[in-house]
Amino acid sequence: MLKHKRTLAGILAATMMLSMAACGGGGSSSGGDSNAAEGPQDPNAAAAAGTLELTDWEQSSGIFNTDETDEELYEKAKEEGKVTVYSISSRITKVAKAFAEKYPGVEVEPFDISTNELLEKVTREYDAGQHVADVVHIKDQDGTLYNEYVTARKFYNYKPADILSHIDEKYTSTQTPLYIELTQLFYNADANPDGSPITNIWQLTEPDWKGRVMMQNPLDNLAWGSWITGFCVGDVPDQLAASYKELYGKDLELSDGCENAGYEFLKRLHDNEPIFTSSSDEIAESVGTKGQTNPPVGFCASSKLRKNEDNGWCLAPVNLEPTTGIPAINTLYVVGECEHPNAAKLFIRFMMGGVDGDVSGYKYFNTLGGWPVRDDIEPAEGSTPYSELHVSDFNVTDIYENINPVRDFWTLLG
C-alpha cells in the first residue's frame, strides 16, 4: 500500500482551530513546473550530466543508454531469453503474444495484477532481493512512484531517444509514458439530445444537481484522492476562479479557511451531496442506461466509453470548463536489478510503438477513452483530439506534496 510521511492526525491538529470543520488545506507547492524543484536526484538527469556514480547493474544493463536500436536489443534479449511483465491491464496478454510473434526466441511471462497488489508484490520481491519482474506497467497516480521509487533507483525510466522524440517533453520528464486516460464527467445522451446539461464545472455545485452527481469517494481510492488534489495546486485554482466569474459574472468568495478556489470548489461539491459509488462501472451504468427521464451525471474513467456499444449505454463525455482534472498516465518502468534488462527495454519499445510507430503492440491500448502520447499515432476512431480537451497538467511534486492535506480537508467536510 502506498504510504506518505504525513498523517491525518497531524493535519487534524493543524486544522481543528478553523472556524468551520473543513476549510483548511495544503495549497500548491509552486505555481509553475515544480518537477525540477529541489528534491531527490533524478537518476536519468544525473546520468546524462555525468554526475551519477553507476552501480554494476546500471553499467551492465545500459539502462541510461538512449540510443540502442531494436535490432541491437533483440540480439541481447535472445541471450537473456525471457522477459517478465507486471501490468495493471488484462490486455497485457495480447501484447505478450504479439511480442513473441515479432521477436521469437524471447519468452514473455505476463501478469495482470491490480494496482495495489502489483506495487506490494514488486516492492516485497525487490526488498527481498528476488528479481522476478523486469517491466512494470502502472500509473504514478500521486507522484509516489517517481519520488520514492525512481529517485531511489528501484524503478527506472528507460528513455529511448528515437521514440521519445515523438512525445511532448512534459510527459517524459519524470516517466516513460504509454497512453493517457482521464476521469471525465459523463451525461446521458438519450435524455439530453441537445448536448450536455453541464458545461462549466461550477454548475455541479448548484441546487439543481444536489444529490445527482456521481463519483467515487476520494478517501477510498488513491487515484480519486490525486484527482481532487489536482484542483487545488498549480494554476488550476486561478482557472477555477476565472471560470466562476465567467459563469456568474462576479468574483468567487472563499469560505473561511478555504485557501483557494480549488478548495472552495471541493467544499461546494461535497456540500451538494454527491452520490458515492465503489466503481466506475457502477457510475457508467447509472448515468448511461437508456430510457431515463432525469438521469444523474457522473465522473468516471474515460475508458468506460468503449463499453457503450456492448452494454447499450448512451454515455457521452463532457469537455468541462475550465478543466476535467489531471490525467491518469499509464507508465512503463524497468525494475532495478532485474535479470533481463535488454529484453525489458525491447518489450517497452514494442509496447510504445517502436521507432516507426509499429502499433502491433500498442493497438490494444489505443481504444476509445484513451489517448496515445505519440504524435505519430492517431487516437481511436471517434475520439476527441486530446489537444482539444481541457485537462490540467499532472505534476508529480505538486500532487505528492499536497494529496494528504487535500484528502484530510475532504475528511473534515464530514
CSV table of C-alpha atoms in Angstrom, one decimal:
chain,number,residue,atom,x,y,z
A,1,MET,CA,0.0,0.0,0.0
A,2,LEU,CA,1.2,3.5,-0.7
A,3,LYS,CA,2.1,5.5,2.4
A,4,HIS,CA,3.2,9.0,2.9
A,5,LYS,CA,5.0,10.7,5.7
A,6,ARG,CA,2.1,13.0,6.7
A,7,THR,CA,-0.6,11.6,8.9
A,8,LEU,CA,-4.2,12.5,9.3
A,9,ALA,CA,-3.6,13.2,12.9
A,10,GLY,CA,-1.1,15.9,12.2
A,11,ILE,CA,-3.3,17.6,9.7
A,12,LEU,CA,-6.3,17.4,12.1
A,13,ALA,CA,-4.2,19.1,14.8
A,14,ALA,CA,-3.3,21.9,12.4
A,15,THR,CA,-6.8,22.5,11.2
A,16,MET,CA,-9.2,22.0,14.2
A,17,MET,CA,-8.8,25.6,15.1
A,18,LEU,CA,-10.5,26.7,11.8
A,19,SER,CA,-13.9,28.2,12.1
A,20,MET,CA,-15.6,25.6,10.0
A,21,ALA,CA,-15.0,21.9,10.3
A,22,ALA,CA,-13.3,21.6,6.9
A,23,CYS,CA,-11.8,24.5,5.2
A,24,GLY,CA,-8.0,24.1,5.6
A,25,GLY,CA,-5.5,22.9,3.1
A,26,GLY,CA,-2.0,22.5,1.9
A,27,GLY,CA,-2.0,24.6,-1.2
A,28,SER,CA,0.2,24.3,-4.1
A,29,SER,CA,3.9,23.8,-3.7
A,30,SER,CA,4.5,26.0,-6.6
A,31,GLY,CA,2.7,28.0,-9.3
A,32,GLY,CA,4.7,26.6,-12.1
A,33,ASP,CA,6.6,23.4,-13.1
A,34,SER,CA,8.0,22.1,-9.9
A,35,ASN,CA,9.2,18.8,-11.4
A,36,ALA,CA,12.6,20.5,-11.5
A,37,ALA,CA,12.3,21.8,-8.0
A,38,GLU,CA,14.7,20.9,-5.2
A,39,GLY,CA,14.3,17.3,-4.0
A,40,PRO,CA,15.7,13.9,-4.6
A,41,GLN,CA,18.0,13.5,-7.5
A,42,ASP,CA,16.6,12.3,-10.9
A,43,PRO,CA,18.9,9.4,-11.9
A,44,ASN,CA,18.3,10.0,-15.7
A,45,ALA,CA,19.3,13.6,-15.5
A,46,ALA,CA,22.3,12.9,-13.3
A,47,ALA,CA,23.4,10.1,-15.6
A,48,ALA,CA,23.1,12.4,-18.6
A,49,ALA,CA,25.1,15.1,-16.7
A,50,GLY,CA,27.8,12.6,-15.8
A,51,THR,CA,27.3,13.2,-12.0
A,52,LEU,CA,25.8,9.8,-11.2
A,53,GLU,CA,28.0,7.1,-9.8
A,54,LEU,CA,26.7,4.0,-11.6
A,55,THR,CA,26.1,0.7,-9.9
A,56,ASP,CA,27.3,-2.5,-11.5
A,57,TRP,CA,23.8,-3.3,-12.7
A,58,GLU,CA,23.3,0.1,-14.2
A,59,GLN,CA,26.5,-0.2,-16.2
A,60,SER,CA,25.9,-3.8,-17.4
A,61,SER,CA,22.2,-3.1,-18.2
A,62,GLY,CA,22.9,0.1,-20.1
A,63,ILE,CA,19.7,1.4,-18.5
A,64,PHE,CA,20.7,5.0,-19.3
A,65,ASN,CA,21.6,4.3,-22.9
A,66,THR,CA,19.1,6.2,-25.0
A,67,ASP,CA,20.4,5.2,-28.5
A,68,GLU,CA,20.1,1.5,-28.7
A,69,THR,CA,18.1,0.1,-31.7
A,70,ASP,CA,15.5,-2.6,-31.8
A,71,GLU,CA,17.9,-4.9,-33.7
A,72,GLU,CA,20.7,-4.4,-31.1
A,73,LEU,CA,18.4,-5.1,-28.2
A,74,TYR,CA,16.9,-8.1,-29.9
A,75,GLU,CA,20.2,-9.8,-30.1
A,76,LYS,CA,20.9,-9.2,-26.4
A,77,ALA,CA,17.3,-10.1,-25.5
A,78,LYS,CA,17.7,-13.5,-27.2
A,79,GLU,CA,20.7,-14.2,-25.0
A,80,GLU,CA,18.6,-13.4,-21.9
A,81,GLY,CA,15.8,-15.5,-23.3
A,82,LYS,CA,12.9,-14.1,-21.3
A,83,VAL,CA,11.1,-11.0,-20.0
A,84,THR,CA,8.5,-10.9,-17.1
A,85,VAL,CA,5.9,-8.1,-17.1
A,86,TYR,CA,3.6,-7.0,-14.3
A,87,SER,CA,0.7,-5.0,-15.7
A,88,ILE,CA,-2.5,-3.3,-14.4
A,89,SER,CA,-4.2,-4.3,-17.7
A,90,SER,CA,-5.6,-7.6,-18.8
A,91,ARG,CA,-4.6,-6.5,-22.3
A,92,ILE,CA,-1.0,-7.3,-21.5
A,93,THR,CA,-1.6,-11.0,-22.5
A,94,LYS,CA,-2.4,-9.9,-26.1
A,95,VAL,CA,0.6,-7.6,-26.1
A,96,ALA,CA,2.8,-10.5,-24.9
A,97,LYS,CA,1.5,-12.7,-27.7
A,98,ALA,CA,2.2,-10.1,-30.4
A,99,PHE,CA,5.7,-9.5,-29.0
A,100,ALA,CA,6.5,-13.2,-29.1
A,101,GLU,CA,5.4,-13.3,-32.8
A,102,LYS,CA,7.6,-10.4,-33.7
A,103,TYR,CA,10.6,-11.5,-31.6
A,104,PRO,CA,10.8,-15.3,-31.5
A,105,GLY,CA,13.3,-16.6,-29.0
A,106,VAL,CA,12.3,-14.3,-26.2
A,107,GLU,CA,9.7,-15.8,-23.9
A,108,VAL,CA,7.2,-13.4,-22.3
A,109,GLU,CA,5.6,-14.1,-19.0
A,110,PRO,CA,2.8,-11.5,-18.4
A,111,PHE,CA,0.9,-10.9,-15.1
A,112,ASP,CA,-2.3,-9.0,-14.9
A,113,ILE,CA,-2.4,-7.6,-11.4
A,114,SER,CA,-4.4,-4.8,-9.7
A,115,THR,CA,-2.5,-1.6,-8.9
A,116,ASN,CA,-2.2,-2.1,-5.1
A,117,GLU,CA,-1.3,-5.8,-5.4
A,118,LEU,CA,1.2,-5.1,-8.1
A,119,LEU,CA,3.1,-2.5,-6.2
A,120,GLU,CA,3.0,-4.5,-3.0
A,121,LYS,CA,4.3,-7.6,-4.8
A,122,VAL,CA,7.1,-6.0,-6.7
A,123,THR,CA,8.2,-4.0,-3.7
A,124,ARG,CA,8.3,-7.1,-1.5
A,125,GLU,CA,10.2,-9.0,-4.1
A,126,TYR,CA,12.7,-6.2,-4.7
A,127,ASP,CA,13.4,-5.7,-0.9
A,128,ALA,CA,13.9,-9.5,-0.6
A,129,GLY,CA,16.4,-9.5,-3.5
A,130,GLN,CA,14.0,-11.6,-5.6
A,131,HIS,CA,14.2,-10.0,-9.0
A,132,VAL,CA,11.2,-11.5,-10.7
A,133,ALA,CA,9.6,-8.6,-12.6
A,134,ASP,CA,11.6,-6.9,-15.4
A,135,VAL,CA,8.9,-4.5,-16.6
A,136,VAL,CA,6.1,-2.8,-14.7
A,137,HIS,CA,3.1,-1.2,-16.3
A,138,ILE,CA,1.3,1.0,-13.8
A,139,LYS,CA,0.1,4.6,-13.2
A,140,ASP,CA,2.0,7.0,-11.0
A,141,GLN,CA,-1.2,8.4,-9.6
A,142,ASP,CA,0.1,10.6,-6.8
A,143,GLY,CA,3.8,11.0,-7.6
A,144,THR,CA,4.9,8.3,-5.2
A,145,LEU,CA,6.5,6.2,-7.9
A,146,TYR,CA,8.7,9.0,-9.1
A,147,ASN,CA,9.5,10.4,-5.7
A,148,GLU,CA,10.0,7.1,-3.8
A,149,TYR,CA,10.9,4.6,-6.5
A,150,VAL,CA,12.6,6.3,-9.4
A,151,THR,CA,14.7,8.6,-7.4
A,152,ALA,CA,15.6,5.7,-5.1
A,153,ARG,CA,16.7,3.7,-8.2
A,154,LYS,CA,14.3,0.9,-7.6
A,155,PHE,CA,12.3,1.7,-10.8
A,156,TYR,CA,14.0,3.1,-13.9
A,157,ASN,CA,12.6,5.4,-16.6
A,158,TYR,CA,14.0,3.9,-19.8
A,159,LYS,CA,14.1,6.7,-22.3
A,160,PRO,CA,14.8,5.7,-25.9
A,161,ALA,CA,15.6,8.9,-27.7
A,162,ASP,CA,14.1,7.9,-31.1
A,163,ILE,CA,10.7,7.1,-29.5
A,164,LEU,CA,10.6,10.0,-27.1
A,165,SER,CA,11.2,12.4,-29.9
A,166,HIS,CA,7.5,11.8,-30.8
A,167,ILE,CA,6.3,12.6,-27.3
A,168,ASP,CA,5.8,16.0,-25.6
A,169,GLU,CA,8.6,16.6,-23.0
A,170,LYS,CA,6.0,17.5,-20.4
A,171,TYR,CA,5.1,13.8,-20.3
A,172,THR,CA,8.6,12.4,-20.3
A,173,SER,CA,10.4,14.4,-17.7
A,174,THR,CA,9.5,12.1,-14.8
A,175,GLN,CA,8.2,9.0,-16.6
A,176,THR,CA,8.1,6.8,-19.7
A,177,PRO,CA,4.5,7.3,-20.7
A,178,LEU,CA,2.4,4.8,-22.7
A,179,TYR,CA,-1.0,6.4,-23.0
A,180,ILE,CA,-3.4,8.7,-21.2
A,181,GLU,CA,-6.8,8.1,-19.6
A,182,LEU,CA,-9.0,10.6,-17.7
A,183,THR,CA,-11.5,10.9,-15.0
A,184,GLN,CA,-14.3,12.5,-17.1
A,185,LEU,CA,-17.8,13.8,-16.4
A,186,PHE,CA,-20.4,11.9,-18.4
A,187,TYR,CA,-24.0,12.6,-19.1
A,188,ASN,CA,-26.9,10.6,-20.7
A,189,ALA,CA,-27.1,11.5,-24.4
A,190,ASP,CA,-30.5,9.8,-24.7
A,191,ALA,CA,-32.1,12.1,-22.1
A,192,ASN,CA,-30.1,15.2,-23.4
A,193,PRO,CA,-30.3,15.1,-27.2
A,194,ASP,CA,-29.2,18.7,-27.4
A,195,GLY,CA,-25.9,18.2,-25.6
A,196,SER,CA,-24.6,18.2,-22.1
A,197,PRO,CA,-26.7,19.9,-19.4
A,198,ILE,CA,-23.3,20.8,-17.7
A,199,THR,CA,-20.6,22.8,-19.4
A,200,ASN,CA,-18.9,24.6,-16.5
A,201,ILE,CA,-17.6,22.6,-13.5
A,202,TRP,CA,-19.2,25.1,-11.1
A,203,GLN,CA,-22.7,24.1,-12.3
A,204,LEU,CA,-22.2,20.8,-10.4
A,205,THR,CA,-22.4,22.8,-7.1
A,206,GLU,CA,-25.8,24.4,-8.0
A,207,PRO,CA,-29.1,23.2,-6.3
A,208,ASP,CA,-30.4,21.6,-9.4
A,209,TRP,CA,-27.6,19.0,-9.2
A,210,LYS,CA,-27.8,18.3,-5.5
A,211,GLY,CA,-27.7,14.5,-5.0
A,212,ARG,CA,-27.4,14.0,-8.8
A,213,VAL,CA,-23.6,13.9,-9.3
A,214,MET,CA,-22.0,10.5,-9.1
A,215,MET,CA,-18.3,9.8,-8.2
A,216,GLN,CA,-16.1,7.6,-6.1
A,217,ASN,CA,-15.1,8.7,-2.6
A,218,PRO,CA,-11.6,10.3,-2.7
A,219,LEU,CA,-10.9,8.7,0.7
A,220,ASP,CA,-11.4,5.2,-0.7
A,221,ASN,CA,-9.2,5.4,-3.7
A,222,LEU,CA,-5.7,6.8,-4.3
A,223,ALA,CA,-6.5,7.9,-7.9
A,224,TRP,CA,-9.5,9.9,-6.7
A,225,GLY,CA,-7.5,11.5,-4.0
A,226,SER,CA,-5.0,12.6,-6.6
A,227,TRP,CA,-7.8,13.8,-8.8
A,228,ILE,CA,-9.3,16.2,-6.2
A,229,THR,CA,-5.8,17.3,-5.3
A,230,GLY,CA,-5.3,18.5,-8.9
A,231,PHE,CA,-7.9,21.2,-8.4
A,232,CYS,CA,-6.0,22.7,-5.6
A,233,VAL,CA,-2.5,23.0,-6.9
A,234,GLY,CA,-0.5,24.8,-9.7
A,235,ASP,CA,-2.5,27.4,-11.7
A,236,VAL,CA,-5.8,25.4,-11.6
A,237,PRO,CA,-7.2,27.4,-8.7
A,238,ASP,CA,-6.8,30.6,-10.8
A,239,GLN,CA,-8.5,28.9,-13.7
A,240,LEU,CA,-11.4,27.9,-11.5
A,241,ALA,CA,-11.8,31.4,-10.1
A,242,ALA,CA,-11.8,32.8,-13.6
A,243,SER,CA,-14.3,30.2,-14.8
A,244,TYR,CA,-16.6,31.1,-11.8
A,245,LYS,CA,-16.6,34.7,-12.8
A,246,GLU,CA,-17.3,33.9,-16.4
A,247,LEU,CA,-20.3,31.8,-15.4
A,248,TYR,CA,-21.8,34.1,-12.8
A,249,GLY,CA,-20.4,37.5,-13.6
A,250,LYS,CA,-19.0,38.1,-10.2
A,251,ASP,CA,-15.8,37.2,-8.2
A,252,LEU,CA,-15.7,34.0,-6.3
A,253,GLU,CA,-15.9,34.5,-2.5
A,254,LEU,CA,-13.9,31.9,-0.5
A,255,SER,CA,-15.4,30.4,2.6
A,256,ASP,CA,-13.5,30.8,5.9
A,257,GLY,CA,-10.3,28.8,5.8
A,258,CYS,CA,-10.5,27.8,2.2
A,259,GLU,CA,-7.2,28.6,0.8
A,260,ASN,CA,-8.0,29.0,-2.9
A,261,ALA,CA,-10.7,28.3,-5.5
A,262,GLY,CA,-9.8,24.6,-5.7
A,263,TYR,CA,-10.7,24.0,-2.0
A,264,GLU,CA,-13.8,26.2,-2.4
A,265,PHE,CA,-14.9,24.0,-5.3
A,266,LEU,CA,-14.4,20.8,-3.4
A,267,LYS,CA,-16.3,22.2,-0.4
A,268,ARG,CA,-19.3,23.2,-2.5
A,269,LEU,CA,-19.2,19.9,-4.4
A,270,HIS,CA,-19.2,18.0,-1.2
A,271,ASP,CA,-22.0,20.2,0.3
A,272,ASN,CA,-24.1,19.4,-2.8
A,273,GLU,CA,-24.2,15.7,-1.6
A,274,PRO,CA,-22.7,13.8,-4.5
A,275,ILE,CA,-23.5,10.1,-4.7
A,276,PHE,CA,-20.5,7.9,-3.9
A,277,THR,CA,-20.1,4.5,-5.5
A,278,SER,CA,-17.5,1.8,-5.4
A,279,SER,CA,-16.6,1.7,-9.1
A,280,SER,CA,-16.6,3.5,-12.4
A,281,ASP,CA,-18.7,0.7,-13.9
A,282,GLU,CA,-21.5,1.4,-11.5
A,283,ILE,CA,-21.3,5.1,-12.4
A,284,ALA,CA,-21.2,4.4,-16.1
A,285,GLU,CA,-24.3,2.2,-15.9
A,286,SER,CA,-26.3,4.6,-13.7
A,287,VAL,CA,-25.6,7.5,-16.0
A,288,GLY,CA,-25.6,5.8,-19.3
A,289,THR,CA,-28.6,3.5,-19.2
A,290,LYS,CA,-31.2,4.5,-21.8
A,291,GLY,CA,-34.8,5.3,-21.0
A,292,GLN,CA,-34.2,7.6,-18.0
A,293,THR,CA,-36.1,10.9,-17.7
A,294,ASN,CA,-33.9,12.6,-15.1
A,295,PRO,CA,-30.6,10.8,-15.0
A,296,PRO,CA,-27.6,11.9,-13.0
A,297,VAL,CA,-24.3,12.9,-14.3
A,298,GLY,CA,-21.1,11.3,-13.1
A,299,PHE,CA,-17.4,11.3,-13.0
A,300,CYS,CA,-15.8,8.0,-14.1
A,301,ALA,CA,-12.9,6.5,-16.0
A,302,SER,CA,-12.8,7.7,-19.6
A,303,SER,CA,-12.2,4.1,-20.7
A,304,LYS,CA,-15.8,3.2,-19.9
A,305,LEU,CA,-16.8,5.0,-23.1
A,306,ARG,CA,-15.7,1.9,-25.1
A,307,LYS,CA,-18.4,-0.1,-23.3
A,308,ASN,CA,-21.2,1.9,-24.7
A,309,GLU,CA,-21.9,-0.5,-27.6
A,310,ASP,CA,-21.7,-3.8,-25.7
A,311,ASN,CA,-23.9,-2.5,-22.9
A,312,GLY,CA,-26.4,-0.4,-24.9
A,313,TRP,CA,-25.4,2.7,-22.9
A,314,CYS,CA,-25.6,6.2,-24.2
A,315,LEU,CA,-22.7,7.7,-22.2
A,316,ALA,CA,-21.3,11.0,-23.6
A,317,PRO,CA,-18.3,12.8,-22.2
A,318,VAL,CA,-18.2,16.5,-21.2
A,319,ASN,CA,-15.3,18.7,-22.1
A,320,LEU,CA,-15.6,20.7,-18.8
A,321,GLU,CA,-14.6,24.3,-18.4
A,322,PRO,CA,-12.1,25.1,-17.2
A,323,THR,CA,-10.7,21.5,-16.6
A,324,THR,CA,-11.8,17.9,-16.2
A,325,GLY,CA,-8.9,17.3,-13.9
A,326,ILE,CA,-5.4,15.8,-14.1
A,327,PRO,CA,-4.7,12.9,-16.5
A,328,ALA,CA,-4.0,9.3,-15.5
A,329,ILE,CA,-0.9,8.5,-17.4
A,330,ASN,CA,-0.1,4.8,-17.9
A,331,THR,CA,3.6,4.4,-17.4
A,332,LEU,CA,6.3,1.8,-18.0
A,333,TYR,CA,9.3,1.1,-15.8
A,334,VAL,CA,12.3,-1.2,-15.8
A,335,VAL,CA,12.7,-2.8,-12.4
A,336,GLY,CA,16.1,-2.2,-10.8
A,337,GLU,CA,18.5,-5.2,-10.7
A,338,CYS,CA,16.2,-7.2,-13.0
A,339,GLU,CA,17.6,-10.2,-14.7
A,340,HIS,CA,16.5,-9.4,-18.2
A,341,PRO,CA,17.2,-5.7,-18.8
A,342,ASN,CA,17.7,-5.8,-22.5
A,343,ALA,CA,14.5,-7.9,-23.1
A,344,ALA,CA,12.8,-5.4,-20.8
A,345,LYS,CA,13.9,-2.4,-22.9
A,346,LEU,CA,12.9,-4.2,-26.1
A,347,PHE,CA,9.5,-5.0,-24.7
A,348,ILE,CA,9.0,-1.4,-23.6
A,349,ARG,CA,10.0,-0.2,-27.1
A,350,PHE,CA,7.5,-2.7,-28.6
A,351,MET,CA,4.6,-1.5,-26.3
A,352,MET,CA,5.3,2.1,-27.2
A,353,GLY,CA,5.2,1.5,-30.9
A,354,GLY,CA,8.9,1.2,-31.7
A,355,VAL,CA,10.9,3.6,-33.7
A,356,ASP,CA,8.5,3.6,-36.7
A,357,GLY,CA,5.2,3.7,-34.9
A,358,ASP,CA,4.5,0.0,-35.3
A,359,VAL,CA,1.2,-0.4,-33.5
A,360,SER,CA,1.2,-4.2,-33.3
A,361,GLY,CA,2.0,-4.0,-29.5
A,362,TYR,CA,0.3,-0.6,-29.0
A,363,LYS,CA,-3.0,-1.1,-30.6
A,364,TYR,CA,-4.6,-2.9,-27.7
A,365,PHE,CA,-4.3,0.2,-25.6
A,366,ASN,CA,-5.4,2.6,-28.3
A,367,THR,CA,-9.1,2.4,-27.7
A,368,LEU,CA,-11.9,4.9,-27.2
A,369,GLY,CA,-11.5,6.7,-23.9
A,370,GLY,CA,-7.7,6.5,-24.1
A,371,TRP,CA,-5.2,8.7,-25.9
A,372,PRO,CA,-1.8,8.0,-27.3
A,373,VAL,CA,1.1,10.2,-26.2
A,374,ARG,CA,2.9,9.8,-29.5
A,375,ASP,CA,2.4,12.5,-32.2
A,376,ASP,CA,2.6,9.9,-35.0
A,377,ILE,CA,-0.1,7.5,-33.7
A,378,GLU,CA,-3.7,8.5,-34.3
A,379,PRO,CA,-6.2,8.0,-31.4
A,380,ALA,CA,-9.1,5.6,-31.8
A,381,GLU,CA,-11.9,6.5,-34.2
A,382,GLY,CA,-14.5,8.7,-32.5
A,383,SER,CA,-12.0,10.2,-30.0
A,384,THR,CA,-12.0,13.9,-29.3
A,385,PRO,CA,-8.4,15.0,-30.1
A,386,TYR,CA,-6.6,15.3,-26.8
A,387,SER,CA,-5.3,18.7,-27.7
A,388,GLU,CA,-8.9,20.0,-27.6
A,389,LEU,CA,-9.7,18.6,-24.2
A,390,HIS,CA,-9.5,20.8,-21.1
A,391,VAL,CA,-7.0,18.8,-18.9
A,392,SER,CA,-4.7,20.0,-16.1
A,393,ASP,CA,-1.1,19.1,-16.1
A,394,PHE,CA,0.0,16.2,-13.8
A,395,ASN,CA,2.9,17.5,-11.7
A,396,VAL,CA,4.5,14.8,-9.6
A,397,THR,CA,5.7,17.2,-7.0
A,398,ASP,CA,2.5,19.2,-6.5
A,399,ILE,CA,0.3,16.1,-6.2
A,400,TYR,CA,2.8,14.2,-4.0
A,401,GLU,CA,3.2,17.1,-1.5
A,402,ASN,CA,-0.5,18.0,-1.3
A,403,ILE,CA,-2.5,14.8,-1.6
A,404,ASN,CA,-2.7,14.1,2.1
A,405,PRO,CA,-3.6,17.7,3.1
A,406,VAL,CA,-6.4,17.7,0.4
A,407,ARG,CA,-7.7,14.3,1.4
A,408,ASP,CA,-7.7,15.4,5.0
A,409,PHE,CA,-9.6,18.6,4.0
A,410,TRP,CA,-12.2,16.3,2.4
A,411,THR,CA,-12.4,14.2,5.5
A,412,LEU,CA,-13.2,17.2,7.7
A,413,LEU,CA,-16.1,18.1,5.4
A,414,GLY,CA,-17.9,15.2,7.1
